[in-house]
Coordinates of C-alpha atoms and ligand atoms in Angstrom, one line a residue:
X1 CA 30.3 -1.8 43.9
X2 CA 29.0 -1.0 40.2
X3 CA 25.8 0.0 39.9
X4 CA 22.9 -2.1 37.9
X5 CA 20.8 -0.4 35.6
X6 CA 17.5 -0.8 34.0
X7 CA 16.7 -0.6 30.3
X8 CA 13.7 1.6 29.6
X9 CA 12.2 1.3 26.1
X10 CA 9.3 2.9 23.9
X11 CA 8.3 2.4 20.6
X12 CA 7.1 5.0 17.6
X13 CA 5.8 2.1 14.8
X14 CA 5.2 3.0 11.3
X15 CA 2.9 0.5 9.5
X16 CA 2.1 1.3 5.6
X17 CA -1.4 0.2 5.0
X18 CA -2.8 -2.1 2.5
X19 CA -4.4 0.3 0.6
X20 CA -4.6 0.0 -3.3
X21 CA -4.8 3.8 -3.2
X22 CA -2.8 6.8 -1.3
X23 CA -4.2 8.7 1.5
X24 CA -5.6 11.7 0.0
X25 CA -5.6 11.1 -3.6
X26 CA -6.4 8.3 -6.1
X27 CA -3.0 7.4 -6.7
X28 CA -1.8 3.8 -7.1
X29 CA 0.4 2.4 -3.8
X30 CA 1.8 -0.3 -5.9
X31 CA 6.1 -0.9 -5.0
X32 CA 8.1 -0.9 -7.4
X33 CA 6.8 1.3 -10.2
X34 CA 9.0 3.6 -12.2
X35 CA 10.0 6.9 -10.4
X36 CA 7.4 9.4 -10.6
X37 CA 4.6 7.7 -12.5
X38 CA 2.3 7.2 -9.5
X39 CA 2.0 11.0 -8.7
X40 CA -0.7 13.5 -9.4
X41 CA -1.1 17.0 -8.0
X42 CA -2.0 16.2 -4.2
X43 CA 0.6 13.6 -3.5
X44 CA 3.3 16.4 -5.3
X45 CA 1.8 19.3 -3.4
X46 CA 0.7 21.4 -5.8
X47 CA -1.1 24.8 -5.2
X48 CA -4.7 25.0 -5.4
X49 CA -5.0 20.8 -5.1
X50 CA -7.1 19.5 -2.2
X51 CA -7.3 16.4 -0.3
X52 CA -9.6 13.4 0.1
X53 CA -9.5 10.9 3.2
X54 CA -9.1 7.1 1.6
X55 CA -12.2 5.8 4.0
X56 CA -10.0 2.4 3.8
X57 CA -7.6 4.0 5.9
X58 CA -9.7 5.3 8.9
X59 CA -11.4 1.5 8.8
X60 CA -7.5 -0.3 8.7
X61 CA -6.8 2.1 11.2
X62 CA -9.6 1.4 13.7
X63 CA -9.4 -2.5 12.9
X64 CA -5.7 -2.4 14.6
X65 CA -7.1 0.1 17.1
X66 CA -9.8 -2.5 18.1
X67 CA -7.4 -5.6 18.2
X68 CA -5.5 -3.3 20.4
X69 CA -7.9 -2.9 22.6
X70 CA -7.5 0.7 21.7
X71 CA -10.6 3.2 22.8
X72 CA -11.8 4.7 18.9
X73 CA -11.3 8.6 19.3
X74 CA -15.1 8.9 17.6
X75 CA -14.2 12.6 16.3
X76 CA -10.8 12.7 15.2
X77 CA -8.7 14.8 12.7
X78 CA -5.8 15.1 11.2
X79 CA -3.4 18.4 11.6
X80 CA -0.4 19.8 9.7
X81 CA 3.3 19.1 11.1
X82 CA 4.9 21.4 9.3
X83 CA 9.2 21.5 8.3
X84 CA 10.8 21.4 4.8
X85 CA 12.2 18.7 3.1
X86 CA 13.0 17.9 -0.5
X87 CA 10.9 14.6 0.0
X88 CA 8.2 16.7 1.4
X89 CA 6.7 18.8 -1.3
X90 CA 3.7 20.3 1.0
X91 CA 6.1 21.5 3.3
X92 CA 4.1 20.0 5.8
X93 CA 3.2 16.7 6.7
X94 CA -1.0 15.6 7.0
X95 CA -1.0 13.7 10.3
X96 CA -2.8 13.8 13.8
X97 CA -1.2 15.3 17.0
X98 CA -4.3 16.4 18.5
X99 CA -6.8 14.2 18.0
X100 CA -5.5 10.4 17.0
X101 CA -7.7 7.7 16.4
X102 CA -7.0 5.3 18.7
X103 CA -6.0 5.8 21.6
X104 CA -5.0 3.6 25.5
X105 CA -4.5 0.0 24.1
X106 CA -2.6 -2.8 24.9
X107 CA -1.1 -5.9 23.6
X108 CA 0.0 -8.8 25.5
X109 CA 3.3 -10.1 25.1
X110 CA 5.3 -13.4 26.0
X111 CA 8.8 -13.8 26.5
X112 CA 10.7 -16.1 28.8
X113 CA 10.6 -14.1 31.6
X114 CA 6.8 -14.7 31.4
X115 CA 3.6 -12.3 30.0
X116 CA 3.2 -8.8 30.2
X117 CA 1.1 -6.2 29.0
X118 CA 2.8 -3.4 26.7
X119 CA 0.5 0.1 26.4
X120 CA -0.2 1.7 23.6
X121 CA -0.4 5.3 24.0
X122 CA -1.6 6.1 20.4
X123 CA -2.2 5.2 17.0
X124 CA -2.5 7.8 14.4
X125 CA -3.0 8.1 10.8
X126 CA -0.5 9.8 8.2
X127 CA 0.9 10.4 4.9
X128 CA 4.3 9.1 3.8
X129 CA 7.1 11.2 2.3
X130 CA 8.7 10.7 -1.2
X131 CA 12.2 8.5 -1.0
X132 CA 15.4 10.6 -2.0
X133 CA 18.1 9.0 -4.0
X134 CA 21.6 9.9 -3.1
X135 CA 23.7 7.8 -4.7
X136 CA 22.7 7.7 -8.5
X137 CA 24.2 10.3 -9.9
X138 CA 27.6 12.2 -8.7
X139 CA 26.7 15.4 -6.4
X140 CA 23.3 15.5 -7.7
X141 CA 20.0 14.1 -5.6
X142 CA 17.1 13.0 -7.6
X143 CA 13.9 12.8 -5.4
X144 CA 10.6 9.8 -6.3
X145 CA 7.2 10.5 -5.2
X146 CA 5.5 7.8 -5.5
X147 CA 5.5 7.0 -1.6
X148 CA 4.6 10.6 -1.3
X149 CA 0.9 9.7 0.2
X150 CA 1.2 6.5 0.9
X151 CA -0.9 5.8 4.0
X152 CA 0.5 4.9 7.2
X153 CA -0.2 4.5 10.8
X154 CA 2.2 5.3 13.2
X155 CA 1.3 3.0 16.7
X156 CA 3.4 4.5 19.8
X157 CA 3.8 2.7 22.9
X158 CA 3.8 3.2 26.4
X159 CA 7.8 3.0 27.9
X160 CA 6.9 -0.4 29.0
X161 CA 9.6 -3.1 27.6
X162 CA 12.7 -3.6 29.7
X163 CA 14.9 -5.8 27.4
X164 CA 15.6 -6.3 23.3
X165 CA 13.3 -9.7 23.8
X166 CA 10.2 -7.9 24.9
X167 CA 11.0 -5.2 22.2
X168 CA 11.3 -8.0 19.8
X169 CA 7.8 -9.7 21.1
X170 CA 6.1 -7.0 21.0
X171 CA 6.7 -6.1 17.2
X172 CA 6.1 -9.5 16.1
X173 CA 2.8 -9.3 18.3
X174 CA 1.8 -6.6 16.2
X175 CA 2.7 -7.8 13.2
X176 CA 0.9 -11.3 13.8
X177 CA -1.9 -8.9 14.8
X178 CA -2.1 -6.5 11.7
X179 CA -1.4 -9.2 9.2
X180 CA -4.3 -11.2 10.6
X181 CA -6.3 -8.2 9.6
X182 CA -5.1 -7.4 6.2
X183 CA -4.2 -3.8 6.9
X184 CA -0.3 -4.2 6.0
X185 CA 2.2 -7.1 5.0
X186 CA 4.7 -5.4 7.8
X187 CA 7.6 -6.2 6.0
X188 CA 10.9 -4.8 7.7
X189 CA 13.1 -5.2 4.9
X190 CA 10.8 -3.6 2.5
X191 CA 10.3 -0.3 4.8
X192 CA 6.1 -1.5 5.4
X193 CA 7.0 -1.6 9.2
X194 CA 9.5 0.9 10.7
X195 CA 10.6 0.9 14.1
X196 CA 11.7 4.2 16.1
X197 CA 13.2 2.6 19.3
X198 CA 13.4 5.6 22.1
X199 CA 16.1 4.2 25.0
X200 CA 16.7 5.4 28.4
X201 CA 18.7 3.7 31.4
X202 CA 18.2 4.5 35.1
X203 CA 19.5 3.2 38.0
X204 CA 18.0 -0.2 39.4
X205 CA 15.2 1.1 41.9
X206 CA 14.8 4.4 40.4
X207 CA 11.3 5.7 40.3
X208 CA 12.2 8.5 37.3
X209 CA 13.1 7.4 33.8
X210 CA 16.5 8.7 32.3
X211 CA 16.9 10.8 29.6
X212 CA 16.1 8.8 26.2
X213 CA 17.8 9.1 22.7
X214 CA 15.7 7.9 19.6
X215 CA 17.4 5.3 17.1
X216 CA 16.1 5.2 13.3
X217 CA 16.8 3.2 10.7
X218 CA 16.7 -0.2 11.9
X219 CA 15.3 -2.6 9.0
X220 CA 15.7 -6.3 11.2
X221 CA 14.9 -8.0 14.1
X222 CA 18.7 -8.6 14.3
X223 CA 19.4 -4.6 13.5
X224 CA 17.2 -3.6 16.7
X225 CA 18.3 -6.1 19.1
X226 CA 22.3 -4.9 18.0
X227 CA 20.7 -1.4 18.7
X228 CA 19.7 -1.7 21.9
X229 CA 22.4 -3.0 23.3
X230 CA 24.7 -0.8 21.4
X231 CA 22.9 2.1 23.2
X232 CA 22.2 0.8 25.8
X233 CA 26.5 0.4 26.9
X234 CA 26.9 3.5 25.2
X235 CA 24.2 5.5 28.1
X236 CA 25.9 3.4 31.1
X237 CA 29.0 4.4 30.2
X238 CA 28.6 8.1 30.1
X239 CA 26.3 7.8 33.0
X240 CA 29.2 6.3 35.0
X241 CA 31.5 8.7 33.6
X242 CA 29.3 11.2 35.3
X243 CA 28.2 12.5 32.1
X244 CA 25.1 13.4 30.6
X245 CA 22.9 12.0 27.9
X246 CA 21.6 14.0 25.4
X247 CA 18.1 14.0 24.1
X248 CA 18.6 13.3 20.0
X249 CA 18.1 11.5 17.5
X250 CA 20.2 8.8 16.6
X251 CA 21.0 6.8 13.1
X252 CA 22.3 3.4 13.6
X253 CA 24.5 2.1 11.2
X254 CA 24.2 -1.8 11.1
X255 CA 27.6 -2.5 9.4
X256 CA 29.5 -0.5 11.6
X257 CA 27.4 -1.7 14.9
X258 CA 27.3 1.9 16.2
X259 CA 25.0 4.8 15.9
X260 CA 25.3 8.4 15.4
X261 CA 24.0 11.8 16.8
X262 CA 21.3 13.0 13.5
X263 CA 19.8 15.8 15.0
X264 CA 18.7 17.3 18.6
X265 CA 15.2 16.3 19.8
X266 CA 12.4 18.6 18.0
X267 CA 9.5 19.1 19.9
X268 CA 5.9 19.1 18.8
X269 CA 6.1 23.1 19.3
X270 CA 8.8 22.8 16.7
X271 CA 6.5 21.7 14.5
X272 CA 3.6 24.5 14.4
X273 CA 1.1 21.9 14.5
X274 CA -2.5 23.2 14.0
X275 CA -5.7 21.7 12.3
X276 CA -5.6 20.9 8.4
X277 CA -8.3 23.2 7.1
X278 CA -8.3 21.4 3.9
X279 CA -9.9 18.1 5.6
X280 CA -12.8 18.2 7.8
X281 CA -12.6 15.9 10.9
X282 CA -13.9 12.5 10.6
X283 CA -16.8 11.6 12.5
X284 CA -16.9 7.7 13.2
X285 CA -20.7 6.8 13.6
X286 CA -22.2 4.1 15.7
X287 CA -23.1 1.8 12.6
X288 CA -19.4 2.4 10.9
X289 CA -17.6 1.2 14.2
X290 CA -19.9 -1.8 14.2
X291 CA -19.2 -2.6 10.5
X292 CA -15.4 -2.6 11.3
X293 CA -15.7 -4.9 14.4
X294 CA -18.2 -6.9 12.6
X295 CA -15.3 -7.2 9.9
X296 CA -12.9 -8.2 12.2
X297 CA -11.6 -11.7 11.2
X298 CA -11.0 -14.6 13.9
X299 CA -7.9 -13.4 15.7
X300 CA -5.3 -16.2 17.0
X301 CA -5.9 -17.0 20.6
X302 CA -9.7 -17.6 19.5
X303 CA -8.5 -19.9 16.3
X304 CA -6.2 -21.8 18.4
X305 CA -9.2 -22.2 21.0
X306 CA -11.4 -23.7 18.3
X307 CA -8.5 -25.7 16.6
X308 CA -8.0 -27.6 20.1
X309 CA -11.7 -28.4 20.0
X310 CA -12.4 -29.4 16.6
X311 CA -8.9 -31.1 15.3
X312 CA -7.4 -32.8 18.0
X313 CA -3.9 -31.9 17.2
X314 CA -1.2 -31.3 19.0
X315 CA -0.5 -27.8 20.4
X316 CA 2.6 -27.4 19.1
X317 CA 1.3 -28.0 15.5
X318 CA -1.6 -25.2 16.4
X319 CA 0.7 -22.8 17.9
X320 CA 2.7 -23.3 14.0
X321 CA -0.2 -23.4 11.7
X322 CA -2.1 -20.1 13.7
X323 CA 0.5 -17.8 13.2
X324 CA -0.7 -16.5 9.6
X325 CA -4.1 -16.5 8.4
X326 CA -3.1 -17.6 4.6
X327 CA -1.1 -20.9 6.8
X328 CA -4.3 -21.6 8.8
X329 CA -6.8 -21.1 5.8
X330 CA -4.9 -23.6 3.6
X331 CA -5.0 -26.1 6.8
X332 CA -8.8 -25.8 7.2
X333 CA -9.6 -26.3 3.5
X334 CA -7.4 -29.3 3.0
X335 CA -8.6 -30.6 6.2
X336 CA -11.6 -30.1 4.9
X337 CA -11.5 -32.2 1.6
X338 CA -9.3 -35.1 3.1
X339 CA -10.2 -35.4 6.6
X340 CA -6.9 -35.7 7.9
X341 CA -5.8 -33.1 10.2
X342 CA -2.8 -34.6 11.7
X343 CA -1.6 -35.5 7.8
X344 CA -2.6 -32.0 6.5
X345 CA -0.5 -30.0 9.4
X346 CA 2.7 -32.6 8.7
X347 CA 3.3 -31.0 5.1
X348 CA 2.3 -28.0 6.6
X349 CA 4.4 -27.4 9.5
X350 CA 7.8 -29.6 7.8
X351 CA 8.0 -29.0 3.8
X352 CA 5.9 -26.2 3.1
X353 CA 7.8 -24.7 6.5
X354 CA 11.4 -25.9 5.3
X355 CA 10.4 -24.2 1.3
X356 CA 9.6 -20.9 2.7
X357 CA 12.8 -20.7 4.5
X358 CA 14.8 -21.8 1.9
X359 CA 13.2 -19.3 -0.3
X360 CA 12.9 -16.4 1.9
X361 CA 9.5 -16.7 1.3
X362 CA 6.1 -15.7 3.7
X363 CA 2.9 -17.9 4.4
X364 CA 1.1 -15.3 2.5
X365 CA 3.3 -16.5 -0.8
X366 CA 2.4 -19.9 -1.0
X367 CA 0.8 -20.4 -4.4
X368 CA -0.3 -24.1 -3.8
X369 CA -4.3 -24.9 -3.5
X370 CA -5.7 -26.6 -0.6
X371 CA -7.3 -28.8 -2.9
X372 CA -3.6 -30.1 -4.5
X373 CA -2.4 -30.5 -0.7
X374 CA -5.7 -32.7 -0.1
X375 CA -5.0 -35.0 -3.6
X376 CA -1.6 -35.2 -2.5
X377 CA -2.6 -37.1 1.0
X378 CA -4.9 -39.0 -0.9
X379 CA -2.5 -40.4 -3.3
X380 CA -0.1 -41.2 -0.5
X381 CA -3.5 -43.1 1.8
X382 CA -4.0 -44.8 -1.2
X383 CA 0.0 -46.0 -2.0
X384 CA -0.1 -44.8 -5.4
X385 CA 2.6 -42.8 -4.7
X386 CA 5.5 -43.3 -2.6
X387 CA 7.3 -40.9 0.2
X388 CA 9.8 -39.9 -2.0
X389 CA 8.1 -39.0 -4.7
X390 CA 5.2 -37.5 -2.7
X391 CA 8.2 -34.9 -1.6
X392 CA 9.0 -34.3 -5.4
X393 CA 5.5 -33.5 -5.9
X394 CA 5.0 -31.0 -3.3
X395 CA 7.8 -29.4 -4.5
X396 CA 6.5 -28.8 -7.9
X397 CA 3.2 -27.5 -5.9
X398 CA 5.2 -25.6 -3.8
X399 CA 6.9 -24.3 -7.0
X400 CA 3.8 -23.7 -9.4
X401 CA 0.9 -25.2 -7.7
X402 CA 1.5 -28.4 -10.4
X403 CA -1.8 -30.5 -10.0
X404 CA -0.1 -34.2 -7.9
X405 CA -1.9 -36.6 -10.6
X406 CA -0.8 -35.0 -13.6
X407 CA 2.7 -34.6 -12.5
X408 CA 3.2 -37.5 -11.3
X409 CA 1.9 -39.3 -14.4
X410 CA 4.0 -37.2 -16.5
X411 CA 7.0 -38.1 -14.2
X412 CA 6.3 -41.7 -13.9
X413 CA 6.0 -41.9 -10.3
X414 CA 3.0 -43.6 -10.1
X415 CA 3.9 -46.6 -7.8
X416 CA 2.9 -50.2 -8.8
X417 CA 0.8 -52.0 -7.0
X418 CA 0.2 -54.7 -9.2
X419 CA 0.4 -57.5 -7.6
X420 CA 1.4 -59.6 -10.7
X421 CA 4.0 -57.2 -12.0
X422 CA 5.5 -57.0 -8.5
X423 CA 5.4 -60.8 -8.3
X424 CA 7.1 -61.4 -11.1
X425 CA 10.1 -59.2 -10.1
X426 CA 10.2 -60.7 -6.5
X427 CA 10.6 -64.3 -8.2
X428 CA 13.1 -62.9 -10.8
X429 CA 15.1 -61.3 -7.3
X430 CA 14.7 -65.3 -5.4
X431 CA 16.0 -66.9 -9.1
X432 CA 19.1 -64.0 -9.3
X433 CA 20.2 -64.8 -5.8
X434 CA 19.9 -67.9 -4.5
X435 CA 22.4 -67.1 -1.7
X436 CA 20.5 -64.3 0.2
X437 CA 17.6 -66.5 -0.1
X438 CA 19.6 -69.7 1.3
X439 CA 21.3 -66.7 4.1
X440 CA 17.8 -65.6 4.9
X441 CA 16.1 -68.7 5.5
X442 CA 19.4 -69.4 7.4
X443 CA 18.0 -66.6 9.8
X444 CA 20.1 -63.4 8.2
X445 CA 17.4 -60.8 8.3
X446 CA 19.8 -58.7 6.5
X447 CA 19.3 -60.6 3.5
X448 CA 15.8 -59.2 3.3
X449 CA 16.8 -55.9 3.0
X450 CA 19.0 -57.2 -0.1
X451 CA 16.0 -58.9 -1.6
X452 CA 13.5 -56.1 -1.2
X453 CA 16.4 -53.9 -2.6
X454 CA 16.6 -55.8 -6.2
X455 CA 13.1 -55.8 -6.0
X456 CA 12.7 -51.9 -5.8
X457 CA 15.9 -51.4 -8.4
X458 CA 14.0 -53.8 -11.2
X459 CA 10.7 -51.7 -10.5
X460 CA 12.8 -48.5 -10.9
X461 CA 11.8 -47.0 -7.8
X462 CA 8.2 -47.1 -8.5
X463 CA 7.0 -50.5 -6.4
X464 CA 4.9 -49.8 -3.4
X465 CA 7.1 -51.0 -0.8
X466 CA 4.3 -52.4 1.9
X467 CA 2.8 -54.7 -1.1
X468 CA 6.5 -55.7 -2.8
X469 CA 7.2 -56.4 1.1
X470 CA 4.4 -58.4 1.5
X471 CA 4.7 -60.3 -1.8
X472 CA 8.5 -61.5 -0.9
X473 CA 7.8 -62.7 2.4
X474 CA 4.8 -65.0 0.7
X475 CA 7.0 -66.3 -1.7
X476 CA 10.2 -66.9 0.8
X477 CA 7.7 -68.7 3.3
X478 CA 6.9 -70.8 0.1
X479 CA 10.7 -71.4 0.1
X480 CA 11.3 -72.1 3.9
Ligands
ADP501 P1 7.8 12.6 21.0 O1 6.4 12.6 20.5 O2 8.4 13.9 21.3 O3 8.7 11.7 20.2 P2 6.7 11.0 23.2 O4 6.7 11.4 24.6 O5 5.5 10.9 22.5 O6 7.8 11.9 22.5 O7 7.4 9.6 23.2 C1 7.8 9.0 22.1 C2 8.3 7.5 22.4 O8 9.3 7.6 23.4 C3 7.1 6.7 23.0 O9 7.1 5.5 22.5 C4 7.5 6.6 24.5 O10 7.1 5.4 25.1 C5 9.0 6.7 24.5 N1 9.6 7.3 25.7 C6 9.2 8.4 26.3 N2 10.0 8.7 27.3 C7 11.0 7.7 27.4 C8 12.1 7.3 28.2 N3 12.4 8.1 29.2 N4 12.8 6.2 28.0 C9 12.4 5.5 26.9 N5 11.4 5.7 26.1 C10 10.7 6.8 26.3
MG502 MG1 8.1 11.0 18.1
ZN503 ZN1 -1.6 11.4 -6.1

C-alpha cells in the first residue's frame, strides 16, 4: 500500500510599510525614482552615520500586531544580522531576533474545508536591502539603493496550514487585514508583500514534522500554489526513495515550474546577531499603545456586522463591498447622498467590479467621487438618462471621474421625456406603418416591439422608453 502524507507549511512574510520615509533616515520611499537619488549616508552605510527609528514604523507595526491579536513586546529592540552583500552596504542588516514586537497572534482563516486558526509566532521590524541589476550591462552588475532602508515587517507563522488553499487564505487574510489599516498596499507583483514558504511532508499520523526546505521568490497567488505542489511531489518522492531531504533554501523558477537548491539553511548563529548599539530599545508606553488601538479603523467582520443592520442588503453584496476600505467608503458616502443602498452596491459590485478587472486595477485606484456615483443614480431615478447611457457615463467616471450631468449634456444623452416631442414621433411611427398597427390591433404583440422601435430610432436613442411606451399604447387604444 502507498503511504499518505501530510503537507506541513510555515510562512516568513515581508510587508513594506507605507511609510513616506525609510526606516532610519529621512529618505523618500517613493517606487520608481531614478537609481540612486533617494539615498543619503545611513541608507548607503556610510562610516560615522547614525540611525533614527521612523516612529511610523513601530505604530504600522503594532497596528498589524493588534489586528493580529499579537501580544505588543512593550520593550523591544532591534539587533544586527550581520553577512555581506553588494546590496547590503552596512554589512549587516538592522532587524530584531531577540526582542520582536509582536509576538503569539493569530488570524482566522476560511477555506472549504471550514475555519481555522493560523499562529503567528512573530512580527518584527526591519530594513530592506538595495535591488541589484544583473542584466543591464554585459558582465558588469550595477547595484540601486533606493530600497536600501525601506521599512518592512517580516510576520512569521506558526507551521499551521496543511494545503496551498489555506496558504493562499491566509495571505489574502493578511492582506485584507493590513490594507484595512493603511500600513502597506501588499502588492505581490510589485515586491510590497513577499512570501517565504517553508515545506515539510510527514507521514499521515505522524506526531514529528519532516525536514522543511524554504522556497523564495514567488511573486503570485498562482506562483505559490505551483510551488507547493512542485515541492511538495518533489519531498514524497525522495522520501519514498528512501532518501533524505535537505534543509536549504530553494528558488523557484515559475517558467520552468521547478525550483532549485540556493544555498544550505543558515542559522541565526550564522548570523552573529547581537544588539544594535547605535539604536536604543524602544519603549512602548501605556498612552502610545492606546493611541494606536484608538487609531485602529473599523476592521471587516465589525463593518459587515453594522452593514447588515443598517442597509439591509444582501450578504453577498456585503461580503463584496467589505473587502477594501476605499470600496466600502465610496458605498457609504453615496449611500449617503442618494439613499439607495441596493442601487449604490449594483454599480459597485458589477461595473466598477468588471472596470477594475479589465484594467488590472485595485479598489484603492478608483478615482470616481461618491458624489458622481450618487448623481448618477439620481439621473437614472429620475429617467433622464437611459441604461445605456448611464453605462457610458460611468465609464467616463470610472475613467476620469467626468461629472454625469456635464457629460452627458455634452454627449447628448439626455433622454427626452417630453411628452409632446415623443408624441409626435409615436404618431409619425402609426402614420409610416399602417400594417404593424393593423397586425397589432390584430393581436401580434410583436408589432409593438416594431413600433416602439421606430419610435426610439427617430428619437436617436435618447427617448425614455417607460414614457414613449406609455405614449404608444394611448394612441393605439385610440386606434383599436
Ligand atoms: P528560521 O528562523 O531559521 O528560518 P524558524 O524556526 O523561525 O526558522 O521557522 C521559519 C518558518 O518555517 C516559520 O514560518 C515556521 O512556521 C516554518 N517551519 C518551521 N519548521 C517547519 C517544518 N518542519 N515544516 C514546515 N514549516 C516549518
Ligand atoms: Mg527565516
Ligand atoms: Zn537615507
Amino acid at each position: 500500500m502507498t503511504k499518505q502524507y501530510e503537507t506541513v507549511i510555515g510562512l516568513e512574510v515581508h510587508v513594506e510599510l507605507a511609510t513616506k520615509t525609510k526606516i532610519f533616515c529621512g529618505c523618500s520611499t517613493a517606487f520608481g525614482a531614478a537609481p540612486n537619488t533617494h539615498i543619503c549616508p545611513v541608507c548607503t552605510g556610510m562610516p560615522g552615520s547614525l540611525p533614527v527609528l521612523n516612529r511610523q514604523v513601530v505604530e504600522y507595526a503594532a497596528a498589524v500586531g493588534l489586528a493580529t491579536d499579537c501580544e505588543i513586546t512593550r520593550l523591544c529592540r532591534f539587533d544586527r544580522k550581520n553577512y555581506f552583500y553588494p546590496d547590503n552596504p552596512q554589512n549587516y542588516q538592522i532587524s530584531q531576533l531577540y526582542l520582536p514586537i509582536c509576538r503569539n497572534g493569530r488570524v482566522e482563516i476560511e477555506t472549504a474545508a471550514g475555519k481555522k486558526y493560523v499562529r503567528i509566532h512573530e512580527i518584527h521590524m526591519e530594513e530592506d536591502a538595495g535591488k541589484l541589476i544583473h542584466d543591464e550591462w554585459e558582465d558588469i552588475s550595477l547595484v540601486d539603493y533606493n530600497r536600501s532602508g525601506v521599512p518592512l515587517i517580516e510576520i512569521v507563522s506558526e507551521p499551521d496550514m496543511r494545503s496551498a488553499d489555506e496558504v493562499i487564505a491566509y495571505l489574502e487574510k493578511l492582506r485584507l487585514l493590513i490594507r484595512y489599516l493603511g500600513a502597506s498596499d501588499c502588492k505581490l507583483q510589485e515586491g510590497s508583500m513577499r512570501a517565504d514558504v517553508n515545506l515539510s511532508v510527514r507521514e499521515a499520523g505522524s506526531a514529528v514534522f519532516g525536514t522543511r526546505t524554504e522556497m523564495k521568490n514567488l511573486n503570485s497567488f498562482k506562483a505559490i500554489a505551483r510551488a507547493i505542489e512542485g515541492e511538495r511531489e518533489r519531498q514524497i518522492e525522495l522520501l519514498s526513495e528512501g532518501k533524505p531531504v535537505i534543509q536549504e533554501t530553494r528558488r523557484w523558477d515559475d517558467n520552468k515550474e521547478a525550483s532549485r537548491a540556493m544555498r544550505s539553511k543558515e542559522d541565526a548563529k550564522d548570523y552573529r546577531y547581537f544588539p544594535d548599539p547605535d539604536l536604543p530599545p524602544v519603549f512602548i508606553s501605556e498612552e502610545w499603545l492606546k493611541r494606536i488601538r484608538d487609531g485602529l479603523p473599523e476592521f471587516r467582520t465589525e463593518k459587515m456586522e453594522r452593514y447588515r443592520r443598517e442597509y439591509g442588503i444582501p450578504e453577498y453584496d456585503i461580503s463584496i463591498l467589505t473587502q477594501s476600505r476605499t470600496m466600502a467608503e465610496l458605498f457609504e458616502r453615496a449611500t449617503a447622498l442618494c439613499g439607495q443602498p441596493k442601487k449604490v452596491s449594483n454599480w459597485l459590485m458589477g461595473e466598477t467590479m468588471r472596470l477594475l478587472k479589465e484594467n488590472g486595477e485595485e479598489p484603492e485606484d478608483l478615482r470616481f467621487s461618491p458624489e458622481h456615483l450618487a448623481e448618477l443614480i439620481g439621473m437614472t431615478d429620475r429617467r433622464e438618462i437611459n441604461g445605456s447611457a448611464a453605462k457610458k457615463i460611468f465609464e467616463a467616471m470610472y475613467d476620469r471621474d467626468a461629472d454625469p450631468q456635464t457629460f452627458a449634456e455634452e454627449m447628448g444623452m439626455k433622454t427626452v421625456n417630453d411628452d409632446d416631442a415623443l408624441r409626435t414621433a409615436a404618431e409619425r411611427a402609426l402614420a409610416e406603418n399602417p400594417k404593424s398597427v393593423e397586425d397589432y390591433l390584430g393581436g401580434r404583440e410583436k408589432a409593438f416591439g416594431f413600433l416602439m422601435g421606430q419610435i426610439m430610432r427617430a428619437m436617436k436613442g435618447k427617448a425614455d422608453p417607460a414614457a414613449a411606451n406609455r405614449i404608444l399604447k394611448e394612441l393605439l387604444e385610440q386606434k383599436g
